[in-house]
Amino acid sequence: QSCQCLAWKPRPWGAKSQQVVAGYSDGTIRVFSISRTEMELKMHPHTLALTAITYSTDGEMILSGGKDGLVAVSSSRTGMTIRVLHDHKGSPITVLQCSRKQYQDFGVEGGDLWLATSSDRRVSVWAADWLKDTCELLDWLSFPAPAGPEGLSSLPPSLAAFCPWDPSTLVYVGFGMQKEALFYSLHKKQVVEKISLPFFATSLSLSPAAPFMAVGFGERLLRLLRCPDGAAQDYAGHDDTVHLCRFAPSGRCLLTASHSAVLLWELTGS
């Protein structure tokens, strides 16, 4: 089976063991120990290929999304599936992300805030208390797009991410009425900022250390944006679609990937 997606397990301070979870084309999930180079757990919560996977912020739960739009929540210790969410059914999950929240943020209990994005330009935002087995829908976003685009063999992906510098705000990019990045406030329930883009985005990453955003495009271009003023710097170097952008946890490096190249960028200055 082919591996479709993977994620590192959050590591408690001082812990030595390292684990990654991987989602496969047959709907299975495997947890691997890096230190022991062996598989520790296998589960099968999906019937179709996985398209996105992540851990809860405490590493106790694994959130996985499939090609059919179903999202499963499974225990990382036992492999048991705790719940299956059907809200995005019918459209492949493109992004799953978890973020810590203050316990009473948004008037609901729980320490995790997480989002799911599907290829039909919908984003759901949830608050979860995994110990109490509660998962509450906070917001549901649907972004419009023109019908029947010409000249596009496949639509750009729908991508969303929480802002590290403001967890109550998320950023969305995808095929739509305009080429832009949208900043949506979960408190105000509306788009509060728009930044124009030269093309539709194919990848997205937000720096955990500074208000910077990296956006990749199908036109072999990488753009670094300072938020919220939108000051931009463009970089060439890829020979194909920039389909992956990832900031390092320190924010000092940026990894980007295309069909046949992986580039590591060093961010200097401010």
XYZ file of C-alpha atoms in Angstrom:
270
model
C 0.000 0.000 0.000
C 1.144 3.533 -0.668
C 1.559 6.054 2.146
C -0.652 9.097 1.508
C -0.004 11.308 4.555
C 1.849 11.339 7.871
C 2.334 13.376 11.042
C 4.746 13.530 13.963
C 3.393 12.842 17.433
C 3.703 15.839 19.783
C 6.526 14.993 22.159
C 6.305 15.887 25.876
C 9.262 17.871 27.130
C 12.160 15.532 27.859
C 10.591 12.481 26.223
C 12.985 10.326 24.212
C 10.627 8.250 22.120
C 9.573 9.553 18.721
C 6.544 8.380 16.779
C 4.974 9.104 13.441
C 1.520 8.121 12.245
C 0.925 7.342 8.577
C -2.237 6.977 6.516
C -2.407 4.542 3.610
C -4.273 3.988 0.363
C -6.183 0.991 1.763
C -7.729 3.019 4.617
C -5.330 1.782 7.285
C -3.340 3.813 9.794
C 0.035 2.727 11.134
C 1.970 4.154 14.073
C 5.760 3.759 13.879
C 8.469 4.141 16.494
C 11.418 6.021 15.027
C 13.828 5.021 17.807
C 13.001 1.313 17.450
C 12.339 1.454 13.680
C 9.252 -0.714 13.970
C 5.479 -0.507 13.657
C 3.735 -0.251 17.021
C 0.076 -0.067 16.065
C -2.192 -0.649 13.082
C -5.845 0.344 12.772
C -8.419 0.438 9.986
C -10.966 3.238 10.555
C -11.499 4.039 6.853
C -12.698 2.058 3.856
C -11.056 4.339 1.285
C -7.639 5.965 0.978
C -6.573 8.474 3.613
C -5.885 12.021 2.484
C -5.001 13.842 5.749
C -3.862 12.917 9.242
C -2.753 14.654 12.453
C -2.458 14.209 16.212
C -4.393 16.040 18.898
C -2.205 18.555 20.738
C -1.584 16.115 23.603
C -0.834 13.231 21.230
C -3.568 11.028 22.698
C -5.873 11.084 19.672
C -5.288 10.579 15.956
C -7.541 12.511 13.576
C -7.706 11.069 10.075
C -9.572 12.128 6.951
C -10.411 10.035 3.920
C -11.104 10.347 0.227
C -14.847 10.023 0.991
C -14.814 13.017 3.359
C -15.197 11.042 6.581
C -13.119 12.107 9.592
C -12.238 9.488 12.209
C -10.975 10.116 15.750
C -8.966 7.188 17.131
C -6.995 6.502 20.311
C -3.238 6.563 19.738
C -2.810 4.076 22.596
C -5.401 1.398 21.786
C -6.174 2.056 18.121
C -9.903 2.133 18.915
C -11.993 4.526 16.813
C -13.795 6.881 19.208
C -16.018 8.656 16.688
C -16.570 9.208 12.965
C -17.725 12.587 11.637
C -19.767 12.695 8.419
C -20.031 16.474 8.007
C -17.698 16.598 4.980
C -18.954 13.359 3.455
C -18.622 13.212 -0.326
C -15.553 15.435 -0.674
C -11.947 14.424 0.121
C -10.403 15.905 3.263
C -7.462 18.133 2.340
C -6.358 19.468 5.752
C -6.653 18.451 9.399
C -5.033 20.667 12.039
C -5.179 20.869 15.830
C -4.317 23.845 18.008
C -4.405 24.502 21.751
C -7.051 26.833 23.076
C -7.807 28.397 26.435
C -10.227 26.168 28.284
C -13.266 28.466 28.064
C -12.493 30.121 24.741
C -15.604 30.543 22.574
C -17.814 29.620 25.545
C -17.189 25.880 25.253
C -15.071 23.452 27.229
C -12.061 21.575 25.993
C -8.397 22.219 25.392
C -8.213 21.530 21.647
C -9.354 23.591 18.704
C -9.219 21.743 15.401
C -10.288 22.207 11.821
C -11.085 20.032 8.827
C -10.984 21.279 5.243
C -12.417 19.451 2.241
C -11.852 19.903 -1.481
C -15.338 21.416 -1.960
C -14.134 24.634 -0.227
C -15.732 23.893 3.139
C -14.017 24.311 6.511
C -15.387 23.067 9.834
C -13.956 24.231 13.160
C -14.381 22.180 16.341
C -13.691 22.407 20.071
C -12.821 19.123 21.741
C -12.343 17.738 25.229
C -10.913 14.317 24.458
C -10.944 13.128 28.082
C -14.691 13.744 28.271
C -15.294 12.456 24.728
C -16.873 15.746 23.639
C -16.456 17.354 20.228
C -18.527 20.444 19.431
C -18.866 22.227 16.086
C -17.936 25.897 16.494
C -18.132 27.194 12.955
C -18.851 26.111 9.397
C -17.348 27.999 6.470
C -18.272 27.625 2.791
C -16.383 29.630 0.200
C -17.979 30.380 -3.197
C -16.324 29.696 -6.542
C -17.238 30.270 -10.194
C -18.875 27.357 -11.976
C -17.194 25.322 -14.709
C -13.727 26.884 -14.830
C -12.101 26.630 -18.235
C -8.467 25.765 -18.736
C -8.060 24.063 -15.360
C -7.556 20.304 -15.562
C -7.797 20.057 -11.785
C -8.836 22.651 -9.238
C -6.326 24.131 -6.779
C -6.610 22.550 -3.313
C -8.690 24.008 -0.495
C -6.280 24.794 2.365
C -6.796 26.306 5.812
C -4.618 26.847 8.889
C -4.850 28.498 12.301
C -2.710 31.621 12.740
C 0.029 30.813 15.284
C 0.116 34.478 16.315
C -3.704 34.586 16.705
C -5.301 31.134 17.207
C -8.801 32.636 16.989
C -8.107 33.471 13.333
C -7.677 31.054 10.458
C -6.336 31.572 6.958
C -7.977 30.032 3.903
C -6.749 29.739 0.309
C -8.339 27.865 -2.558
C -10.137 28.156 -5.868
C -12.658 30.976 -5.575
C -14.050 34.189 -6.984
C -10.680 35.935 -6.484
C -7.054 34.898 -6.109
C -6.550 35.768 -2.455
C -5.817 34.606 1.077
C -8.718 35.129 3.465
C -8.308 35.747 7.199
C -11.411 34.622 9.108
C -12.066 35.577 12.751
C -13.766 32.886 14.842
C -14.834 35.563 17.337
C -16.351 37.943 14.787
C -17.611 35.135 12.501
C -16.449 36.971 9.397
C -13.538 37.562 7.046
C -11.486 40.380 8.568
C -8.591 40.599 6.108
C -7.869 39.762 2.472
C -4.464 39.553 0.814
C -4.321 39.387 -2.982
C -2.298 36.624 -4.599
C -0.895 36.472 -8.148
C -2.282 32.937 -8.733
C -4.388 30.332 -6.963
C -2.357 28.769 -4.159
C -1.230 25.137 -4.225
C 0.429 25.076 -0.772
C 0.353 27.096 2.438
C 2.309 27.373 5.682
C 2.266 29.908 8.536
C 5.364 30.612 10.604
C 5.073 29.634 14.292
C 7.656 32.265 15.269
C 6.645 35.438 13.393
C 3.680 36.781 11.398
C 4.852 35.370 8.071
C 3.047 33.177 5.588
C 4.526 31.084 2.773
C 2.395 30.341 -0.285
C 3.322 28.074 -3.187
C 1.836 28.231 -6.677
C 1.485 26.031 -9.749
C 3.510 28.598 -11.663
C 6.748 27.401 -9.958
C 6.687 30.393 -7.636
C 7.065 30.730 -3.861
C 5.805 33.874 -2.138
C 6.687 34.962 1.403
C 4.089 37.337 2.874
C 4.284 39.479 5.996
C 0.946 39.706 7.798
C -1.229 41.641 8.022
C 0.151 44.311 5.662
C 0.723 41.788 2.867
C 4.286 42.886 2.034
C 5.510 40.203 -0.356
C 8.734 38.730 -1.664
C 8.745 36.203 -4.514
C 11.280 33.417 -5.033
C 11.945 31.163 -8.004
C 13.852 27.904 -7.895
C 11.336 25.132 -8.463
C 10.794 23.574 -11.876
C 7.224 22.466 -11.174
C 4.206 23.171 -8.954
C 5.209 24.071 -5.392
C 2.906 21.545 -3.741
C 4.360 21.688 -0.213
C 5.484 24.490 2.119
C 6.482 23.872 5.751
C 8.063 26.241 8.254
C 10.405 24.709 10.817
C 9.199 25.026 14.466
C 11.862 27.700 14.992
C 10.526 29.715 12.048
C 14.096 30.210 10.778
C 13.870 27.694 7.953
C 11.286 26.870 5.308
C 11.006 23.598 3.398
C 9.340 23.554 -0.024
C 8.802 20.699 -2.460
C 7.817 20.206 -6.087
C 7.711 17.139 -8.336
C 11.453 16.485 -8.421
C 13.002 18.952 -5.979
C 13.051 19.702 -2.256
C 14.440 23.102 -1.280
C 15.453 24.336 2.165
C 15.299 28.104 2.608
C 16.956 30.033 5.409
C 15.026 33.088 6.607
C 17.290 35.943 7.600
C 16.608 39.382 9.020
C 13.033 40.523 9.708
